[in-house]
Amino acid sequence: MNALTKDLAKLVRMVEEQNSFQGRFRPRLHLTPPVGWLNDPNGLCQYQGLYHAFFQYAPFDAEGGLKMWGHSTSRDLLHWEYQGTVLYPDQPFDCHGVYSGSALVEGDRISFYYTGNIKLDGDFDYVTEGREANTVLVESRDGFQLGRKELLMKNEDYPEDVTRHVRDPKVWKEGDRYYMIQGARRKGDRGEVLLFASDDGRIWKLQNRITTEEPFGYMWECPDYFQIGEKQLLCASVQGLAGKEWEDRNVYQSGYFEVEGPVTGPCRLLDYRLLDYGFDYYAPQSFEAEDGRRIQIGWMGMPDCPAHTNRTIGEGWQHCFTIPRELYVKDGILLQRPVRELEEKRKLREERQDTLVSDDLPVYEVLAENIKENRFRAVLGGELILEYREGRFEMRFTDASKESASGGRTIRYQEMSQLKNVTILTDVSTCEVFVNDGAYVFSTRFYPEKDSIGIEALGAEITLWELE
Ligand code: FRU
């Protein structure tokens, strides 16, 4: 451990000790940072039974700062225990941020791959110059102690026609070969994914470049690739989408392409579909649990979005992860549902037909099924409205001022011809809505003054559970 690491570790512990993990808006079943700022999920894995989640962590300021990796563990994906900070920006190749990356579990070892970020001082555009993106490996035998950082690739190792924006390695193994994808911004502002291959996980060679036929945004961040059912999916968090289709949506998008053909060779990307239609969702990552489930977790936040805020900043912290979601395919459609561990936390409160009202639960799940004639309207905390009208499902706030429950959020919606069922999962200041068995998901943070729920869905069966 060098002197810088030692002092950083001490400072982080100091600010963490001054914070008590309390706060009126702190969710109970969602991973939150002990203090300061959190963004992307990193290094997600299950190792020797235990779930590990690392997160982009800037502990000194709730509005962001120098990134490190915080570490939390869980036995059930719902109760997370903070374990400390494990990667500090303490080397010449990562001193402006230990950026996002992934974990590969192999036997009795986890290999973590991440981006070491450098931002040079000077008069640069920080796109084609002034930045460095280093690919770094660090291994662990127990998931808690991490070994020495090894610098594997620098900008010179990426293709010449990409800008300095290359990052967020996701690694997997197929047979004896290791594969790594990284998000990239090509010169001329075109997003793509670089695919590298390796025999040993250390020496990497560019094997493929994957993008859409027509340019689609200028940068693809946090790529992920996995097979599920018959499908091969390439996820990417895309920046720079413009035009009518993207009006009334978030500044950046997270979604997936179905891939036709092998990602390692000539392949084609089908239409991009969003993973989430709400206000707060970005940079999701997935991993395969030991029981074979594909579990995806997103950052329940949005970068570069001054339009809305989070009222936890006053409590000294900001942002959380989404509830971990199981991805699965049914009748050819990708669906998402909260991990099944959540069912064990349910305590039945009420079963009703047509309408349901409750006013004292901060953490709950409610399911409206067999919805008739698309009739559905829910009001949460008096200010968050979920409603089907005019051919679309809406998530909207009655008051868009930053001091209200919305924190400045307005409306998000998605067209759909039929509404079959809706699951709402609320955890103090988070709300995740799974529509039609999770074919569409809407996630938002909100800051209600009261814990009320009112649902009207004439003809539907409505069940409310308290979550413990
Ligand atoms: C996505 C992202 C990543 C980067 C990280 C830095 O939110 O911009 O591309 O590695 O955040 O915190």
Short mmCIF file of C-alpha atoms and ligand atoms in Angstrom, two decimals:
data_model
loop_
_atom_site.label_atom_id
_atom_site.label_comp_id
_atom_site.label_asym_id
_atom_site.label_seq_id
_atom_site.Cartn_x
_atom_site.Cartn_y
_atom_site.Cartn_z
CA MET A 1 0.00 0.00 0.00
CA ASN A 2 1.53 3.33 -0.97
CA ALA A 3 1.36 6.49 1.15
CA LEU A 4 -1.44 7.94 -0.99
CA THR A 5 -3.59 4.82 -0.58
CA LYS A 6 -3.07 4.95 3.18
CA ASP A 7 -4.16 8.56 3.48
CA LEU A 8 -7.10 8.15 1.12
CA ALA A 9 -8.29 5.13 3.09
CA LYS A 10 -8.03 7.12 6.31
CA LEU A 11 -9.96 10.07 4.89
CA VAL A 12 -12.71 7.86 3.52
CA ARG A 13 -13.11 6.14 6.89
CA MET A 14 -13.25 9.52 8.59
CA VAL A 15 -16.12 10.84 6.47
CA GLU A 16 -17.93 7.52 6.76
CA GLU A 17 -17.68 7.55 10.54
CA GLN A 18 -19.22 11.00 10.67
CA ASN A 19 -22.28 9.64 8.88
CA SER A 20 -24.71 7.28 10.56
CA PHE A 21 -26.38 5.72 7.50
CA GLN A 22 -29.60 7.37 8.66
CA GLY A 23 -31.83 9.83 6.88
CA ARG A 24 -35.53 10.05 6.23
CA PHE A 25 -35.24 9.12 2.56
CA ARG A 26 -32.82 6.19 2.88
CA PRO A 27 -34.26 3.05 1.20
CA ARG A 28 -34.03 -0.21 3.15
CA LEU A 29 -33.79 -2.86 0.43
CA HIS A 30 -31.73 -0.93 -2.10
CA LEU A 31 -27.97 -0.57 -2.02
CA THR A 32 -26.99 2.97 -1.02
CA PRO A 33 -23.57 4.54 -0.33
CA PRO A 34 -22.74 5.13 3.35
CA VAL A 35 -22.00 8.77 2.55
CA GLY A 36 -21.43 10.89 -0.56
CA TRP A 37 -22.16 9.88 -4.11
CA LEU A 38 -22.77 6.52 -5.87
CA ASN A 39 -23.12 5.75 -9.55
CA ASP A 40 -22.57 2.61 -11.66
CA PRO A 41 -22.67 -0.96 -10.37
CA ASN A 42 -19.25 -2.58 -10.83
CA GLY A 43 -17.75 -6.05 -10.38
CA LEU A 44 -21.09 -7.74 -9.72
CA CYS A 45 -20.72 -11.43 -8.91
CA GLN A 46 -21.65 -14.29 -6.65
CA TYR A 47 -18.56 -15.88 -5.16
CA GLN A 48 -18.64 -18.88 -2.84
CA GLY A 49 -22.31 -18.20 -2.16
CA LEU A 50 -21.97 -14.54 -1.25
CA TYR A 51 -23.15 -11.72 -3.54
CA HIS A 52 -20.64 -8.94 -4.09
CA ALA A 53 -21.56 -5.54 -5.49
CA PHE A 54 -19.02 -2.80 -5.99
CA PHE A 55 -20.04 0.72 -6.86
CA GLN A 56 -18.66 3.93 -8.29
CA TYR A 57 -18.16 5.86 -5.08
CA ALA A 58 -17.22 9.50 -4.38
CA PRO A 59 -17.49 9.66 -0.58
CA PHE A 60 -16.38 13.26 -0.06
CA ASP A 61 -19.23 14.99 -1.85
CA ALA A 62 -22.87 13.96 -2.34
CA GLU A 63 -22.78 15.72 -5.70
CA GLY A 64 -19.86 13.70 -7.07
CA GLY A 65 -16.08 13.73 -7.15
CA LEU A 66 -13.08 11.45 -7.56
CA LYS A 67 -14.28 7.87 -8.18
CA MET A 68 -13.26 4.81 -6.18
CA TRP A 69 -14.86 1.40 -5.77
CA GLY A 70 -17.01 0.94 -2.68
CA HIS A 71 -17.90 -2.63 -1.74
CA SER A 72 -21.05 -4.20 -0.31
CA THR A 73 -22.09 -7.80 0.15
CA SER A 74 -25.39 -9.57 0.55
CA ARG A 75 -26.79 -13.06 1.14
CA ASP A 76 -30.18 -12.29 -0.41
CA LEU A 77 -29.57 -9.42 -2.88
CA LEU A 78 -31.81 -7.19 -0.75
CA HIS A 79 -29.98 -6.49 2.50
CA TRP A 80 -26.59 -5.07 1.67
CA GLU A 81 -23.74 -4.71 4.10
CA TYR A 82 -21.13 -2.09 3.36
CA GLN A 83 -17.61 -3.58 3.54
CA GLY A 84 -15.41 -0.58 2.85
CA THR A 85 -13.61 0.92 -0.11
CA VAL A 86 -11.41 -1.48 -2.05
CA LEU A 87 -9.98 0.41 -5.01
CA TYR A 88 -8.54 3.89 -4.62
CA PRO A 89 -7.25 6.20 -7.37
CA ASP A 90 -3.66 5.77 -6.20
CA GLN A 91 -1.62 4.89 -9.31
CA PRO A 92 -0.32 6.99 -12.22
CA PHE A 93 -2.72 5.08 -14.51
CA ASP A 94 -5.92 5.59 -12.48
CA CYS A 95 -5.31 8.73 -10.45
CA HIS A 96 -8.32 10.61 -11.81
CA GLY A 97 -10.76 7.87 -11.10
CA VAL A 98 -11.11 4.12 -10.70
CA TYR A 99 -13.84 3.92 -13.30
CA SER A 100 -16.34 1.18 -14.04
CA GLY A 101 -15.61 -2.45 -14.70
CA SER A 102 -16.65 -6.04 -14.18
CA ALA A 103 -15.78 -9.27 -12.38
CA LEU A 104 -14.93 -12.69 -13.76
CA VAL A 105 -15.19 -15.59 -11.31
CA GLU A 106 -12.99 -18.57 -12.11
CA GLY A 107 -12.40 -21.33 -9.55
CA ASP A 108 -10.98 -19.77 -6.41
CA ARG A 109 -10.28 -16.38 -7.91
CA ILE A 110 -12.13 -13.25 -9.00
CA SER A 111 -10.55 -11.08 -11.68
CA PHE A 112 -11.71 -7.47 -11.72
CA TYR A 113 -11.19 -5.44 -14.88
CA TYR A 114 -11.73 -1.68 -14.75
CA THR A 115 -10.86 1.59 -16.45
CA GLY A 116 -8.17 3.79 -14.93
CA ASN A 117 -9.17 7.33 -15.84
CA ILE A 118 -6.73 10.20 -16.46
CA LYS A 119 -7.74 13.76 -17.25
CA LEU A 120 -4.74 15.87 -18.14
CA ASP A 121 -4.41 19.53 -17.19
CA GLY A 122 -4.42 21.84 -20.17
CA ASP A 123 -6.37 23.25 -23.04
CA PHE A 124 -7.92 20.06 -24.45
CA ASP A 125 -11.28 19.08 -25.92
CA TYR A 126 -11.16 15.96 -23.71
CA VAL A 127 -12.61 13.92 -26.56
CA THR A 128 -9.75 13.43 -29.00
CA GLU A 129 -7.09 14.59 -26.53
CA GLY A 130 -6.50 15.30 -22.86
CA ARG A 131 -7.81 12.00 -21.55
CA GLU A 132 -6.38 8.56 -21.02
CA ALA A 133 -8.33 5.36 -20.53
CA ASN A 134 -6.30 2.49 -19.11
CA THR A 135 -7.51 -1.08 -18.81
CA VAL A 136 -6.51 -2.50 -15.45
CA LEU A 137 -6.72 -5.95 -13.84
CA VAL A 138 -6.75 -6.75 -10.14
CA GLU A 139 -7.37 -10.17 -8.63
CA SER A 140 -8.84 -11.41 -5.39
CA ARG A 141 -8.95 -14.80 -3.68
CA ASP A 142 -11.64 -13.96 -1.14
CA GLY A 143 -13.64 -11.10 -2.69
CA PHE A 144 -12.53 -8.70 0.06
CA GLN A 145 -8.74 -8.29 -0.28
CA LEU A 146 -7.63 -7.16 -3.70
CA GLY A 147 -4.12 -7.75 -5.05
CA ARG A 148 -1.75 -5.59 -7.07
CA LYS A 149 -3.11 -3.55 -9.96
CA GLU A 150 -1.79 -4.62 -13.39
CA LEU A 151 -1.98 -2.19 -16.29
CA LEU A 152 -3.07 -4.22 -19.35
CA MET A 153 -3.94 -1.73 -22.09
CA LYS A 154 -3.55 1.97 -22.84
CA ASN A 155 -5.02 4.25 -25.54
CA GLU A 156 -2.26 3.14 -27.94
CA ASP A 157 -3.72 -0.37 -27.78
CA TYR A 158 -7.13 0.74 -29.03
CA PRO A 159 -7.88 1.40 -32.72
CA GLU A 160 -6.56 4.65 -34.13
CA ASP A 161 -9.93 5.97 -35.23
CA VAL A 162 -11.48 5.93 -31.75
CA THR A 163 -11.32 9.01 -29.53
CA ARG A 164 -9.85 8.93 -26.01
CA HIS A 165 -13.23 7.64 -24.78
CA VAL A 166 -12.86 3.90 -24.35
CA ARG A 167 -14.00 2.36 -21.08
CA ASP A 168 -15.94 0.00 -18.85
CA PRO A 169 -14.54 -3.47 -19.66
CA LYS A 170 -16.92 -6.39 -19.31
CA VAL A 171 -15.18 -9.77 -19.44
CA TRP A 172 -16.48 -13.31 -19.94
CA LYS A 173 -15.04 -16.67 -20.85
CA GLU A 174 -16.17 -19.12 -23.53
CA GLY A 175 -14.29 -22.40 -23.71
CA ASP A 176 -10.62 -21.48 -23.29
CA ARG A 177 -10.96 -17.97 -24.65
CA TYR A 178 -11.50 -14.78 -22.72
CA TYR A 179 -13.51 -11.97 -24.27
CA MET A 180 -13.73 -8.34 -23.26
CA ILE A 181 -16.01 -5.63 -24.57
CA GLN A 182 -15.44 -1.95 -23.98
CA GLY A 183 -17.62 1.05 -24.80
CA ALA A 184 -16.13 3.55 -27.25
CA ARG A 185 -16.64 6.82 -29.06
CA ARG A 186 -15.30 6.74 -32.58
CA LYS A 187 -13.79 9.86 -34.12
CA GLY A 188 -16.63 11.53 -36.00
CA ASP A 189 -18.85 10.87 -32.99
CA ARG A 190 -20.19 7.41 -33.36
CA GLY A 191 -20.80 4.98 -30.52
CA GLU A 192 -19.54 1.41 -30.75
CA VAL A 193 -18.26 -1.57 -28.79
CA LEU A 194 -14.72 -2.92 -29.10
CA LEU A 195 -14.33 -6.64 -28.58
CA PHE A 196 -10.96 -8.01 -27.50
CA ALA A 197 -9.93 -11.66 -27.13
CA SER A 198 -7.25 -13.27 -24.99
CA ASP A 199 -5.86 -16.69 -24.07
CA ASP A 200 -4.79 -15.74 -20.57
CA GLY A 201 -6.92 -12.76 -19.52
CA ARG A 202 -3.84 -10.52 -19.63
CA ILE A 203 -2.71 -10.11 -23.21
CA TRP A 204 -5.59 -8.84 -25.30
CA LYS A 205 -6.01 -8.44 -29.02
CA LEU A 206 -8.75 -6.53 -30.80
CA GLN A 207 -11.00 -9.03 -32.54
CA ASN A 208 -14.16 -7.17 -33.52
CA ARG A 209 -15.92 -3.82 -33.56
CA ILE A 210 -19.64 -3.82 -33.14
CA THR A 211 -22.02 -1.03 -34.02
CA THR A 212 -25.34 -0.34 -35.74
CA GLU A 213 -25.72 0.04 -39.50
CA GLU A 214 -26.71 3.69 -39.06
CA PRO A 215 -24.89 5.84 -36.45
CA PHE A 216 -26.62 5.59 -33.10
CA GLY A 217 -25.42 8.15 -30.54
CA TYR A 218 -21.83 9.31 -30.07
CA MET A 219 -20.78 7.15 -27.13
CA TRP A 220 -21.75 3.73 -25.80
CA GLU A 221 -20.92 3.36 -22.12
CA CYS A 222 -20.96 0.31 -19.87
CA PRO A 223 -21.54 -2.43 -22.45
CA ASP A 224 -22.67 -5.87 -21.37
CA TYR A 225 -23.14 -9.05 -23.33
CA PHE A 226 -24.89 -12.30 -22.42
CA GLN A 227 -27.02 -15.07 -23.80
CA ILE A 228 -30.46 -15.65 -22.44
CA GLY A 229 -32.81 -18.27 -23.78
CA GLU A 230 -32.18 -18.29 -27.51
CA LYS A 231 -31.17 -14.66 -27.54
CA GLN A 232 -27.80 -12.96 -27.54
CA LEU A 233 -28.09 -9.50 -26.06
CA LEU A 234 -25.71 -6.58 -26.19
CA CYS A 235 -26.57 -3.88 -23.66
CA ALA A 236 -25.22 -0.35 -23.91
CA SER A 237 -25.80 2.97 -22.21
CA VAL A 238 -26.00 5.32 -25.14
CA GLN A 239 -25.23 9.04 -25.19
CA GLY A 240 -26.19 11.48 -27.93
CA LEU A 241 -29.53 10.20 -29.23
CA ALA A 242 -31.52 13.01 -30.78
CA GLY A 243 -34.76 13.47 -32.69
CA LYS A 244 -38.46 13.09 -32.07
CA GLU A 245 -38.30 9.57 -30.70
CA TRP A 246 -36.01 10.70 -27.88
CA GLU A 247 -37.90 13.83 -26.87
CA ASP A 248 -39.59 13.43 -23.48
CA ARG A 249 -36.99 10.83 -22.57
CA ASN A 250 -33.88 10.90 -20.44
CA VAL A 251 -30.72 12.67 -21.55
CA TYR A 252 -28.99 9.25 -21.93
CA GLN A 253 -30.53 5.82 -22.50
CA SER A 254 -29.86 2.29 -21.32
CA GLY A 255 -31.06 -0.54 -23.47
CA TYR A 256 -30.10 -3.56 -25.49
CA PHE A 257 -29.74 -4.86 -29.01
CA GLU A 258 -30.47 -8.39 -29.97
CA VAL A 259 -27.44 -9.71 -31.87
CA GLU A 260 -27.73 -11.79 -35.02
CA GLY A 261 -24.63 -13.85 -35.69
CA PRO A 262 -21.59 -14.25 -33.40
CA VAL A 263 -20.41 -11.14 -31.52
CA THR A 264 -16.88 -12.39 -32.13
CA GLY A 265 -17.34 -12.13 -35.91
CA PRO A 266 -19.61 -10.57 -38.50
CA CYS A 267 -22.86 -9.83 -36.71
CA ARG A 268 -25.83 -7.54 -36.94
CA LEU A 269 -27.56 -5.54 -34.24
CA LEU A 270 -31.35 -5.47 -34.29
CA ASP A 271 -33.47 -2.59 -32.95
CA TYR A 272 -32.45 -0.94 -29.69
CA ARG A 273 -34.94 -1.46 -26.88
CA LEU A 274 -34.94 0.38 -23.59
CA LEU A 275 -34.43 -1.54 -20.37
CA ASP A 276 -36.27 1.14 -18.41
CA TYR A 277 -38.69 3.95 -19.28
CA GLY A 278 -38.55 5.90 -16.00
CA PHE A 279 -36.45 8.88 -14.87
CA ASP A 280 -33.69 7.12 -12.97
CA TYR A 281 -31.90 4.27 -14.65
CA TYR A 282 -28.43 4.07 -16.14
CA ALA A 283 -25.32 1.92 -16.61
CA PRO A 284 -26.85 -1.49 -15.76
CA GLN A 285 -24.59 -4.52 -15.37
CA SER A 286 -25.50 -8.17 -15.12
CA PHE A 287 -23.99 -11.38 -13.78
CA GLU A 288 -24.92 -15.01 -13.64
CA ALA A 289 -25.82 -16.23 -10.17
CA GLU A 290 -24.62 -19.67 -9.03
CA ASP A 291 -28.13 -21.03 -9.68
CA GLY A 292 -27.96 -19.85 -13.31
CA ARG A 293 -30.17 -16.76 -13.06
CA ARG A 294 -29.18 -13.71 -15.10
CA ILE A 295 -29.41 -10.82 -12.64
CA GLN A 296 -29.12 -7.21 -13.69
CA ILE A 297 -28.66 -4.17 -11.48
CA GLY A 298 -28.76 -0.57 -12.66
CA TRP A 299 -27.73 2.74 -11.19
CA MET A 300 -30.99 4.39 -10.11
CA GLY A 301 -29.83 7.79 -11.23
CA MET A 302 -29.05 9.82 -14.32
CA PRO A 303 -25.84 11.67 -15.17
CA ASP A 304 -25.73 15.21 -16.59
CA CYS A 305 -29.32 15.93 -15.67
CA PRO A 306 -29.63 19.29 -13.91
CA ALA A 307 -33.41 19.25 -14.56
CA HIS A 308 -34.08 17.13 -11.52
CA THR A 309 -32.43 16.50 -8.19
CA ASN A 310 -32.42 14.12 -5.25
CA ARG A 311 -33.54 15.39 -1.92
CA THR A 312 -31.08 13.13 -0.13
CA ILE A 313 -28.24 15.55 -0.87
CA GLY A 314 -29.26 17.37 2.30
CA GLU A 315 -28.75 14.07 4.14
CA GLY A 316 -25.17 13.88 2.85
CA TRP A 317 -25.60 11.14 0.28
CA GLN A 318 -27.04 10.61 -3.19
CA HIS A 319 -28.21 7.74 -5.41
CA CYS A 320 -28.79 4.03 -5.05
CA PHE A 321 -28.95 0.87 -7.15
CA THR A 322 -32.15 -0.55 -8.55
CA ILE A 323 -33.57 -3.66 -7.00
CA PRO A 324 -31.66 -6.57 -8.58
CA ARG A 325 -33.82 -7.91 -11.41
CA GLU A 326 -34.04 -11.35 -12.94
CA LEU A 327 -34.02 -11.25 -16.71
CA TYR A 328 -35.80 -13.96 -18.63
CA VAL A 329 -37.37 -14.55 -21.99
CA LYS A 330 -41.00 -15.60 -22.48
CA ASP A 331 -42.75 -15.89 -25.83
CA GLY A 332 -39.77 -14.22 -27.43
CA ILE A 333 -39.92 -11.13 -25.19
CA LEU A 334 -37.31 -10.06 -22.64
CA LEU A 335 -38.94 -9.63 -19.24
CA GLN A 336 -37.68 -8.31 -15.91
CA ARG A 337 -38.87 -9.06 -12.41
CA PRO A 338 -37.51 -8.23 -8.97
CA VAL A 339 -35.36 -11.12 -7.70
CA ARG A 340 -37.50 -13.89 -6.20
CA GLU A 341 -35.83 -13.34 -2.80
CA LEU A 342 -38.23 -10.42 -2.44
CA GLU A 343 -41.16 -12.83 -2.07
CA GLU A 344 -39.72 -13.97 1.26
CA LYS A 345 -39.94 -10.41 2.58
CA ARG A 346 -43.65 -10.12 1.80
CA LYS A 347 -46.28 -9.86 4.51
CA LEU A 348 -49.80 -9.78 3.13
CA ARG A 349 -51.69 -6.59 3.99
CA GLU A 350 -54.73 -6.55 1.77
CA GLU A 351 -56.44 -8.24 -1.14
CA ARG A 352 -59.04 -6.14 -2.92
CA GLN A 353 -61.06 -5.88 -6.09
CA ASP A 354 -61.31 -2.58 -8.06
CA THR A 355 -59.72 -0.19 -5.57
CA LEU A 356 -57.20 -0.15 -2.78
CA VAL A 357 -56.18 2.55 -0.33
CA SER A 358 -53.45 2.51 2.29
CA ASP A 359 -51.64 5.30 4.06
CA ASP A 360 -48.89 4.07 6.32
CA LEU A 361 -46.45 1.89 4.37
CA PRO A 362 -43.06 3.25 3.28
CA VAL A 363 -41.84 -0.13 1.89
CA TYR A 364 -44.33 -2.22 -0.05
CA GLU A 365 -45.15 -4.17 -3.16
CA VAL A 366 -48.51 -3.99 -4.84
CA LEU A 367 -49.77 -6.08 -7.73
CA ALA A 368 -52.79 -5.27 -9.87
CA GLU A 369 -53.67 -8.21 -12.13
CA ASN A 370 -56.31 -9.07 -14.67
CA ILE A 371 -56.67 -5.40 -15.47
CA LYS A 372 -59.84 -4.80 -17.48
CA GLU A 373 -60.07 -2.45 -20.46
CA ASN A 374 -56.73 -0.86 -19.61
CA ARG A 375 -58.30 0.78 -16.57
CA PHE A 376 -55.54 1.65 -14.13
CA ARG A 377 -54.58 4.66 -12.08
CA ALA A 378 -52.38 4.80 -8.98
CA VAL A 379 -51.41 7.80 -6.87
CA LEU A 380 -48.40 7.36 -4.60
CA GLY A 381 -47.59 9.82 -1.84
CA GLY A 382 -50.29 12.09 -3.27
CA GLU A 383 -47.96 13.28 -6.04
CA LEU A 384 -46.71 10.43 -8.20
CA ILE A 385 -49.28 9.24 -10.71
CA LEU A 386 -49.09 5.98 -12.65
CA GLU A 387 -51.82 5.82 -15.21
CA TYR A 388 -52.86 4.28 -18.50
CA ARG A 389 -54.47 6.78 -20.82
CA GLU A 390 -54.68 7.36 -24.55
CA GLY A 391 -52.75 4.30 -25.51
CA ARG A 392 -49.83 4.83 -23.20
CA PHE A 393 -48.65 4.10 -19.69
CA GLU A 394 -47.54 7.23 -17.86
CA MET A 395 -45.42 7.94 -14.83
CA ARG A 396 -45.89 11.60 -13.92
CA PHE A 397 -45.72 14.00 -11.03
CA THR A 398 -48.38 16.53 -10.09
CA ASP A 399 -45.76 19.10 -9.08
CA ALA A 400 -42.51 19.49 -11.00
CA SER A 401 -40.76 21.85 -8.61
CA LYS A 402 -37.46 20.69 -7.15
CA GLU A 403 -38.77 21.13 -3.58
CA SER A 404 -41.68 18.74 -4.17
CA ALA A 405 -41.83 14.93 -4.11
CA SER A 406 -40.68 14.92 -7.74
CA GLY A 407 -37.40 16.73 -7.11
CA GLY A 408 -38.06 18.32 -10.52
CA ARG A 409 -39.19 15.25 -12.46
CA THR A 410 -42.09 15.68 -14.88
CA ILE A 411 -43.41 12.85 -17.05
CA ARG A 412 -42.23 9.65 -18.73
CA TYR A 413 -44.44 7.36 -20.82
CA GLN A 414 -44.46 4.50 -23.25
CA GLU A 415 -47.07 3.51 -25.79
CA MET A 416 -48.59 0.06 -25.38
CA SER A 417 -51.85 -1.31 -26.71
CA GLN A 418 -52.82 -3.43 -23.75
CA LEU A 419 -52.30 -3.22 -20.03
CA LYS A 420 -52.46 -6.60 -18.32
CA ASN A 421 -50.82 -6.20 -14.93
CA VAL A 422 -48.76 -3.74 -12.92
CA THR A 423 -46.38 -4.40 -10.02
CA ILE A 424 -45.25 -1.40 -7.98
CA LEU A 425 -42.26 -1.73 -5.68
CA THR A 426 -41.75 1.22 -3.36
CA ASP A 427 -38.87 1.50 -0.89
CA VAL A 428 -39.14 4.86 0.94
CA SER A 429 -37.79 7.05 -1.90
CA THR A 430 -37.56 4.58 -4.78
CA CYS A 431 -40.38 3.44 -7.03
CA GLU A 432 -40.02 0.70 -9.65
CA VAL A 433 -43.01 -0.22 -11.77
CA PHE A 434 -43.12 -3.49 -13.73
CA VAL A 435 -45.78 -3.39 -16.43
CA ASN A 436 -47.13 -6.47 -18.26
CA ASP A 437 -44.93 -8.99 -16.45
CA GLY A 438 -41.96 -6.65 -16.70
CA ALA A 439 -42.02 -6.18 -20.48
CA TYR A 440 -41.78 -2.47 -19.58
CA VAL A 441 -40.19 -1.09 -16.44
CA PHE A 442 -40.33 2.48 -15.10
CA SER A 443 -37.95 3.51 -12.30
CA THR A 444 -37.88 6.75 -10.40
CA ARG A 445 -36.68 8.28 -7.17
CA PHE A 446 -39.29 10.34 -5.30
CA TYR A 447 -39.55 12.13 -1.99
CA PRO A 448 -43.12 11.84 -0.70
CA GLU A 449 -44.34 13.71 2.38
CA LYS A 450 -46.74 10.87 3.18
CA ASP A 451 -46.68 7.13 2.55
CA SER A 452 -50.05 6.86 0.88
CA ILE A 453 -51.17 4.61 -1.96
CA GLY A 454 -54.44 4.85 -3.83
CA ILE A 455 -55.27 2.52 -6.71
CA GLU A 456 -58.27 2.46 -9.00
CA ALA A 457 -58.48 -0.41 -11.46
CA LEU A 458 -62.08 -1.38 -12.03
CA GLY A 459 -62.37 -5.14 -12.48
CA ALA A 460 -58.79 -5.94 -11.43
CA GLU A 461 -57.54 -7.90 -8.43
CA ILE A 462 -55.17 -5.90 -6.26
CA THR A 463 -52.80 -7.32 -3.64
CA LEU A 464 -50.72 -5.29 -1.23
CA TRP A 465 -47.76 -6.64 0.72
CA GLU A 466 -45.68 -4.92 3.31
CA LEU A 467 -41.98 -5.70 2.80
CA GLU A 468 -39.84 -6.42 5.82
C1 FRU B 1 -21.28 5.75 -16.62
C2 FRU B 1 -19.84 6.22 -16.47
C3 FRU B 1 -18.87 5.19 -17.00
C4 FRU B 1 -17.62 5.50 -16.23
C5 FRU B 1 -18.16 5.88 -14.89
C6 FRU B 1 -17.39 6.92 -14.13
O1 FRU B 1 -22.14 6.34 -15.69
O2 FRU B 1 -19.66 7.46 -17.11
O3 FRU B 1 -18.71 5.20 -18.39
O4 FRU B 1 -16.74 4.43 -16.16
O5 FRU B 1 -19.48 6.36 -15.10
O6 FRU B 1 -17.93 7.11 -12.87
#
